[in-house]
C-alpha positions as a Markdown table, in Angstrom:
| # | Residue | x | y | z |
|---|---|---|---|---|
| 1 | Unk | -9.3 | -2.5 | -4.4 |
| 2 | Unk | -6.5 | -0.3 | -3.1 |
| 3 | Unk | -5.7 | -2.1 | 0.1 |
| 4 | Unk | -3.6 | -0.7 | 3.0 |
| 5 | Unk | -2.3 | -3.2 | 5.6 |
| 6 | Unk | -2.1 | -2.0 | 9.3 |
| 7 | Unk | 0.0 | -3.8 | 11.8 |
| 8 | Unk | -0.4 | -2.6 | 15.4 |
| 9 | Unk | 3.0 | -3.1 | 17.0 |
| 10 | Unk | 4.1 | -3.6 | 20.5 |
| 11 | Unk | 7.2 | -5.5 | 21.7 |
| 12 | Unk | 10.2 | -7.1 | 19.9 |
| 13 | Unk | 10.5 | -5.9 | 16.3 |
| 14 | Unk | 11.4 | -9.2 | 14.6 |
| 15 | Unk | 7.9 | -10.6 | 14.2 |
| 16 | Unk | 6.6 | -7.3 | 12.8 |
| 17 | Unk | 9.4 | -7.0 | 10.3 |
| 18 | Unk | 8.8 | -10.6 | 9.2 |
| 19 | Unk | 5.1 | -10.1 | 8.5 |
| 20 | Unk | 5.7 | -6.7 | 6.8 |
| 21 | Unk | 8.2 | -8.3 | 4.4 |
| 22 | Unk | 5.8 | -11.1 | 3.5 |
| 23 | Unk | 2.9 | -8.6 | 2.9 |
| 24 | Unk | 5.1 | -6.2 | 0.9 |
| 25 | Unk | 5.6 | -9.0 | -1.7 |
| 26 | Unk | 1.8 | -9.5 | -2.2 |
| 27 | Unk | 0.6 | -7.8 | -5.4 |
| 28 | Unk | -2.9 | -7.1 | -3.9 |
| 29 | Unk | -1.4 | -4.9 | -1.2 |
| 30 | Unk | -0.8 | -1.2 | -2.0 |
| 31 | Unk | 0.8 | -0.1 | 1.3 |
| 32 | Unk | 2.0 | -1.7 | 4.5 |
| 33 | Unk | 2.1 | 0.5 | 7.6 |
| 34 | Unk | 3.0 | -0.3 | 11.2 |
| 35 | Unk | 1.7 | 1.7 | 14.2 |
| 36 | Unk | 4.4 | 1.5 | 16.9 |
| 37 | Unk | 2.3 | 1.8 | 20.1 |
| 38 | Unk | 5.3 | 1.2 | 22.2 |
| 39 | Unk | 7.1 | 4.3 | 20.8 |
| 40 | Unk | 10.0 | 2.2 | 19.5 |
| 41 | Unk | 12.2 | 3.5 | 16.7 |
| 42 | Unk | 12.0 | 2.2 | 13.1 |
| 43 | Unk | 13.9 | -1.1 | 12.8 |
| 44 | Unk | 16.8 | -1.0 | 10.4 |
| 45 | Unk | 15.7 | -4.1 | 8.6 |
| 46 | Unk | 12.1 | -3.0 | 8.0 |
| 47 | Unk | 11.4 | -2.8 | 4.2 |
| 48 | Unk | 11.9 | 0.7 | 3.0 |
| 49 | Unk | 8.4 | 0.9 | 1.5 |
| 50 | Unk | 6.8 | 0.0 | 4.9 |
| 51 | Unk | 5.6 | 3.1 | 6.8 |
| 52 | Unk | 6.5 | 3.3 | 10.5 |
| 53 | Unk | 3.9 | 5.4 | 12.4 |
| 54 | Unk | 4.5 | 6.8 | 15.9 |
| 55 | Unk | 1.3 | 7.8 | 17.7 |
| 56 | Unk | 1.4 | 10.4 | 20.4 |
| 57 | Unk | 0.9 | 7.7 | 23.0 |
| 58 | Unk | -0.1 | 4.1 | 23.3 |
| 59 | Unk | -3.6 | 4.1 | 21.7 |
| 60 | Unk | -4.3 | 0.4 | 22.1 |
| 61 | Unk | -5.4 | -2.0 | 19.4 |
| 62 | Unk | -8.5 | -0.2 | 17.9 |
| 63 | Unk | -7.1 | 3.3 | 18.5 |
| 64 | Unk | -3.8 | 2.4 | 16.9 |
| 65 | Unk | -5.6 | 1.0 | 13.8 |
| 66 | Unk | -7.7 | 4.2 | 13.5 |
| 67 | Unk | -4.5 | 6.3 | 13.8 |
| 68 | Unk | -3.2 | 4.6 | 10.7 |
| 69 | Unk | -6.6 | 4.9 | 8.9 |
| 70 | Unk | -6.4 | 8.7 | 9.4 |
| 71 | Unk | -2.9 | 8.7 | 7.8 |
| 72 | Unk | -4.1 | 6.7 | 4.8 |
| 73 | Unk | -7.6 | 8.0 | 4.0 |
| 74 | Unk | -7.4 | 7.1 | 0.3 |
| 75 | Unk | -7.6 | 3.4 | 0.6 |
| 76 | Unk | -10.6 | 1.4 | -0.6 |
| 77 | Unk | -10.0 | -1.3 | 2.0 |
| 78 | Unk | -7.9 | -2.1 | 5.0 |
| 79 | Unk | -6.3 | -5.3 | 6.3 |
| 80 | Unk | -5.9 | -5.2 | 10.1 |
| 81 | Unk | -3.5 | -8.0 | 10.9 |
| 82 | Unk | -1.4 | -9.1 | 13.9 |
| 83 | Unk | 2.2 | -9.9 | 13.5 |
| 84 | Unk | 1.6 | -13.5 | 14.4 |
| 85 | Unk | -0.5 | -14.1 | 11.3 |
| 86 | Unk | 0.6 | -15.7 | 8.1 |
| 87 | Unk | -1.6 | -15.0 | 5.1 |
| 88 | Unk | -0.8 | -15.7 | 1.5 |
| 89 | Unk | -1.7 | -13.9 | -1.7 |
| 90 | Unk | -4.4 | -16.4 | -2.7 |
| 91 | Unk | -6.3 | -15.9 | 0.6 |
| 92 | Unk | -5.9 | -12.1 | 0.4 |
| 93 | Unk | -7.3 | -12.1 | -3.1 |
| 94 | Unk | -10.2 | -14.3 | -2.2 |
| 95 | Unk | -11.1 | -12.1 | 0.8 |
| 96 | Unk | -10.9 | -8.9 | -1.2 |
| 97 | Unk | -13.1 | -10.4 | -3.9 |
| 98 | Unk | -15.7 | -11.2 | -1.2 |
| 99 | Unk | -15.3 | -7.7 | 0.3 |
| 100 | Unk | -16.2 | -6.2 | -3.1 |
| 101 | Unk | -19.8 | -7.3 | -2.6 |
| 102 | Unk | -22.1 | -4.3 | -2.2 |
| 103 | Unk | -23.5 | -5.3 | 1.2 |
| 104 | Unk | -20.4 | -6.8 | 2.7 |
| 105 | Unk | -18.4 | -4.7 | 5.2 |
| 106 | Unk | -16.0 | -7.0 | 6.8 |
| 107 | Unk | -14.4 | -10.3 | 5.7 |
| 108 | Unk | -12.0 | -12.6 | 7.6 |
| 109 | Unk | -10.2 | -15.8 | 6.6 |
| 110 | Unk | -10.5 | -19.0 | 8.6 |
| 111 | Unk | -7.6 | -19.2 | 11.1 |
| 112 | Unk | -5.5 | -22.3 | 11.5 |
| 113 | Unk | -3.1 | -22.8 | 14.4 |
| 114 | Unk | -0.7 | -25.5 | 15.6 |
| 115 | Unk | -3.7 | -27.5 | 17.1 |
| 116 | Unk | -5.7 | -27.4 | 13.8 |
| 117 | Unk | -8.7 | -25.3 | 13.0 |
| 118 | Unk | -9.1 | -22.1 | 14.9 |
| 119 | Unk | -12.3 | -20.5 | 13.8 |
| 120 | Unk | -12.1 | -16.8 | 13.0 |
| 121 | Unk | -15.8 | -16.5 | 13.7 |
| 122 | Unk | -17.6 | -16.8 | 16.9 |
| 123 | Unk | -20.9 | -16.2 | 18.8 |
| 124 | Unk | -21.4 | -14.7 | 22.2 |
| 125 | Unk | -23.0 | -16.9 | 24.8 |
| 126 | Unk | -26.5 | -15.7 | 25.5 |
| 127 | Unk | -26.1 | -15.5 | 29.3 |
| 128 | Unk | -22.6 | -14.5 | 30.2 |
| 129 | Unk | -21.6 | -12.8 | 26.9 |
| 130 | Unk | -18.5 | -15.0 | 26.6 |
| 131 | Unk | -17.0 | -15.7 | 23.1 |
| 132 | Unk | -17.7 | -19.2 | 21.8 |
| 133 | Unk | -15.9 | -20.5 | 18.8 |
| 134 | Unk | -17.9 | -21.5 | 15.7 |
| 135 | Unk | -16.7 | -24.1 | 13.2 |
| 136 | Unk | -17.3 | -22.5 | 9.8 |
| 137 | Unk | -18.4 | -24.4 | 6.6 |
| 138 | Unk | -15.4 | -25.8 | 4.7 |
| 139 | Unk | -16.6 | -25.0 | 1.2 |
| 140 | Unk | -18.3 | -21.6 | 1.2 |
| 141 | Unk | -18.3 | -18.2 | 2.9 |
| 142 | Unk | -20.8 | -17.7 | 5.8 |
| 143 | Unk | -22.1 | -14.8 | 7.6 |
| 144 | Unk | -20.8 | -14.3 | 11.2 |
| 145 | Unk | -21.8 | -12.4 | 14.3 |
| 146 | Unk | -18.2 | -11.2 | 14.6 |
| 147 | Unk | -14.7 | -12.1 | 13.5 |
| 148 | Unk | -11.4 | -11.7 | 15.2 |
| 149 | Unk | -9.4 | -8.5 | 14.7 |
| 150 | Unk | -6.3 | -10.7 | 14.4 |
| 151 | Unk | -6.9 | -10.7 | 10.7 |
| 152 | Unk | -9.8 | -8.6 | 9.3 |
| 153 | Unk | -10.5 | -7.0 | 5.9 |
| 154 | Unk | -12.6 | -3.9 | 6.2 |
| 155 | Unk | -14.2 | -1.8 | 3.5 |
| 156 | Unk | -13.1 | 1.9 | 3.7 |
| 157 | Unk | -16.6 | 3.4 | 3.5 |
| 158 | Unk | -17.6 | 1.2 | 6.4 |
| 159 | Unk | -14.9 | 2.7 | 8.6 |
| 160 | Unk | -16.0 | 6.2 | 7.7 |
| 161 | Unk | -19.4 | 5.4 | 9.2 |
| 162 | Unk | -18.4 | 2.9 | 11.8 |
| 163 | Unk | -15.0 | 3.5 | 13.2 |
| 164 | Unk | -13.3 | 1.3 | 15.8 |
| 165 | Unk | -14.0 | 2.4 | 19.4 |
| 166 | Unk | -10.6 | 3.0 | 20.9 |
| 167 | Unk | -11.8 | 3.2 | 24.5 |
| 168 | Unk | -11.7 | -0.6 | 24.9 |
| 169 | Unk | -7.9 | -0.3 | 24.4 |
| 170 | Unk | -7.3 | -4.1 | 24.3 |
| 171 | Unk | -10.1 | -6.7 | 23.8 |
| 172 | Unk | -13.7 | -6.7 | 22.7 |
| 173 | Unk | -13.2 | -3.8 | 20.2 |
| 174 | Unk | -13.5 | -6.3 | 17.3 |
| 175 | Unk | -16.7 | -7.7 | 18.8 |
| 176 | Unk | -18.1 | -4.3 | 19.3 |
| 177 | Unk | -17.1 | -3.2 | 15.8 |
| 178 | Unk | -18.6 | -6.1 | 14.0 |
| 179 | Unk | -21.9 | -5.7 | 15.9 |
| 180 | Unk | -22.1 | -2.1 | 14.9 |
| 181 | Unk | -21.2 | -2.9 | 11.3 |
| 182 | Unk | -24.1 | -5.3 | 11.1 |
| 183 | Unk | -26.5 | -2.8 | 12.7 |
| 184 | Unk | -25.4 | -0.3 | 10.1 |
| 185 | Unk | -26.6 | -2.7 | 7.4 |
| 186 | Unk | -23.4 | -4.5 | 6.2 |
| 187 | Unk | -22.6 | -8.2 | 6.5 |
| 188 | Unk | -19.7 | -9.7 | 8.4 |
| 189 | Unk | -18.4 | -12.7 | 6.4 |
| 190 | Unk | -16.0 | -15.5 | 7.1 |
| 191 | Unk | -14.2 | -17.0 | 4.2 |
| 192 | Unk | -13.2 | -20.7 | 4.0 |
| 193 | Unk | -9.8 | -19.6 | 2.7 |
| 194 | Unk | -7.2 | -19.9 | 5.4 |
| 195 | Unk | -4.6 | -17.9 | 7.3 |
| 196 | Unk | -2.2 | -19.3 | 9.9 |
| 197 | Unk | -1.9 | -18.1 | 13.5 |
| 198 | Unk | 1.7 | -18.7 | 14.8 |
| 199 | Unk | 1.7 | -16.8 | 18.1 |
| 200 | Unk | 3.6 | -13.5 | 18.4 |
| 201 | Unk | 3.9 | -10.2 | 20.2 |
| 202 | Unk | 1.6 | -7.6 | 18.5 |
| 203 | Unk | 0.1 | -6.8 | 21.9 |
| 204 | Unk | 1.3 | -7.4 | 25.4 |
| 205 | Unk | -0.1 | -10.6 | 27.0 |
| 206 | Unk | 0.1 | -9.4 | 30.6 |
| 207 | Unk | -3.0 | -7.6 | 31.7 |
| 208 | Unk | -5.4 | -9.8 | 29.7 |
| 209 | Unk | -7.3 | -10.7 | 32.9 |
| 210 | Unk | -8.1 | -7.1 | 33.6 |
| 211 | Unk | -9.2 | -6.2 | 30.0 |
| 212 | Unk | -11.2 | -9.4 | 29.6 |
| 213 | Unk | -13.3 | -8.6 | 32.7 |
| 214 | Unk | -13.6 | -4.9 | 32.2 |
| 215 | Unk | -14.3 | -4.8 | 28.5 |
| 216 | Unk | -16.9 | -7.5 | 28.6 |
| 217 | Unk | -18.8 | -5.4 | 31.1 |
| 218 | Unk | -18.3 | -2.3 | 29.1 |
| 219 | Unk | -19.6 | -4.1 | 26.0 |
| 220 | Unk | -22.8 | -5.3 | 27.7 |
| 221 | Unk | -23.4 | -1.9 | 29.3 |
| 222 | Unk | -22.9 | 0.0 | 26.0 |
| 223 | Unk | -25.4 | -2.3 | 24.3 |
| 224 | Unk | -27.9 | -1.8 | 27.1 |
| 225 | Unk | -27.9 | -5.4 | 28.2 |
| 226 | Unk | -28.6 | -4.9 | 31.9 |
| 227 | Unk | -29.4 | -8.5 | 32.7 |
| 228 | Unk | -26.3 | -9.8 | 30.9 |
| 229 | Unk | -24.2 | -7.1 | 32.7 |
| 230 | Unk | -25.5 | -8.2 | 36.1 |
| 231 | Unk | -24.9 | -11.9 | 35.3 |
| 232 | Unk | -21.4 | -11.3 | 33.9 |
| 233 | Unk | -20.5 | -9.2 | 37.0 |
| 234 | Unk | -22.0 | -11.8 | 39.4 |
| 235 | Unk | -20.2 | -14.7 | 37.8 |
| 236 | Unk | -16.9 | -12.8 | 37.9 |
| 237 | Unk | -17.3 | -12.0 | 41.6 |
| 238 | Unk | -18.6 | -15.4 | 42.6 |
| 239 | Unk | -16.6 | -17.7 | 40.3 |
| 240 | Unk | -13.8 | -16.1 | 38.4 |
| 241 | Unk | -12.3 | -14.1 | 41.2 |
| 242 | Unk | -12.2 | -16.9 | 43.9 |
| 243 | Unk | -10.8 | -19.3 | 41.3 |
| 244 | Unk | -8.1 | -16.8 | 40.3 |
| 245 | Unk | -7.1 | -16.2 | 43.9 |
| 246 | Unk | -6.7 | -19.9 | 44.4 |
| 247 | Unk | -4.6 | -20.3 | 41.3 |
| 248 | Unk | -2.4 | -17.3 | 42.4 |
| 249 | Unk | -1.8 | -19.0 | 45.8 |
| 250 | Unk | -1.1 | -22.4 | 44.3 |
| 251 | Unk | 1.3 | -21.0 | 41.7 |
| 252 | Unk | 3.0 | -18.6 | 44.1 |
| 253 | Unk | 2.5 | -15.5 | 42.0 |
| 254 | Unk | 1.5 | -13.1 | 44.8 |
| 255 | Unk | -2.2 | -12.6 | 43.9 |
| 256 | Unk | -1.1 | -10.7 | 40.7 |
| 257 | Unk | -3.8 | -12.0 | 38.4 |
| 258 | Unk | -6.6 | -11.9 | 41.0 |
| 259 | Unk | -5.7 | -8.2 | 41.5 |
| 260 | Unk | -6.2 | -7.6 | 37.7 |
| 261 | Unk | -9.6 | -9.4 | 37.9 |
| 262 | Unk | -10.7 | -7.3 | 40.9 |
| 263 | Unk | -9.7 | -4.0 | 39.3 |
| 264 | Unk | -11.3 | -5.1 | 36.0 |
| 265 | Unk | -14.6 | -5.7 | 37.8 |
| 266 | Unk | -14.4 | -2.4 | 39.5 |
| 267 | Unk | -13.6 | -0.4 | 36.4 |
| 268 | Unk | -16.1 | -2.4 | 34.3 |
| 269 | Unk | -18.9 | -1.3 | 36.6 |
| 270 | Unk | -17.5 | 2.2 | 37.2 |
| 271 | Unk | -17.6 | 5.3 | 35.0 |
| 272 | Unk | -18.2 | 4.4 | 31.4 |
| 273 | Unk | -16.0 | 6.6 | 29.2 |
| 274 | Unk | -17.3 | 8.2 | 26.0 |
| 275 | Unk | -16.5 | 6.5 | 22.6 |
| 276 | Unk | -13.3 | 7.4 | 20.9 |
| 277 | Unk | -9.7 | 7.4 | 22.3 |
| 278 | Unk | -8.7 | 5.4 | 25.3 |
| 279 | Unk | -8.3 | 6.8 | 28.8 |
| 280 | Unk | -5.1 | 8.9 | 29.1 |
| 281 | Unk | -3.8 | 6.6 | 31.8 |
| 282 | Unk | -3.9 | 3.5 | 29.6 |
| 283 | Unk | -2.6 | 0.9 | 29.8 |
| 284 | Unk | -4.4 | 0.8 | 33.2 |
| 285 | Unk | -3.3 | -2.8 | 33.7 |
| 286 | Unk | 0.3 | -1.6 | 34.1 |
| 287 | Unk | -0.7 | -0.2 | 37.5 |
| 288 | Unk | -1.1 | -3.7 | 38.9 |
| 289 | Unk | 1.2 | -5.9 | 36.8 |
| 290 | Unk | 4.4 | -5.6 | 34.7 |
| 291 | Unk | 3.4 | -4.6 | 31.1 |
| 292 | Unk | 5.3 | -7.0 | 28.9 |
């Protein structure tokens, strides 16, 4: 399968250059491209064969990926990968072989980090719609509710029917995507072959409190889960927000994180934007915290 790699970039260039160099050496990869969401210029040490794409503005994670897909429509499959992931040719080949199955739309390897096994598959808790890690079988592929967008192989014809929803901007777009892929009739599969999660800077870490709260509420509302929306909002207001205020005070950080939770709750229950590109004022979290 003609496979195009997409790295959504934000921050220091070194981790992105490193993973691009590694993937350029893999025979199974036809093209590596980077979407520079931060608008930074092409690094001088980036491999000459790697494309450096500049979107018109910061499109977030899913929107940045879709921007690259539109630039490379001839691919048969895409590998969406963070710059803190290490994946070798054997794992790439195994995942692509699985993806070639007629009813399989998405494949991910099992992630391993410094603490050991970090499952690339998860379920959502039935009450609060919070991600719960799932330990996959060690010897065979298994179907999954969803897999992390940190490293995800996607069949091109799936994306033509089920694109990423860019309005999430950062977080839950991989969950939403996998759910819609399965509803469209394809399987989401986790491979026992491994990739390694080292920790990097593909996306900003500040603002996660805002997007975790907001996007979980958007996800439940989009799916029409009214009870889950009410429970998630109530638990955020009654448990998460007071706990975050207390931690802010104890750690002397000026209520910065609790402000993000409060605004995430308000936006999560406010006007729901249509599917597609993110709001024009994204990253919204930058209004209440430094974006780095």
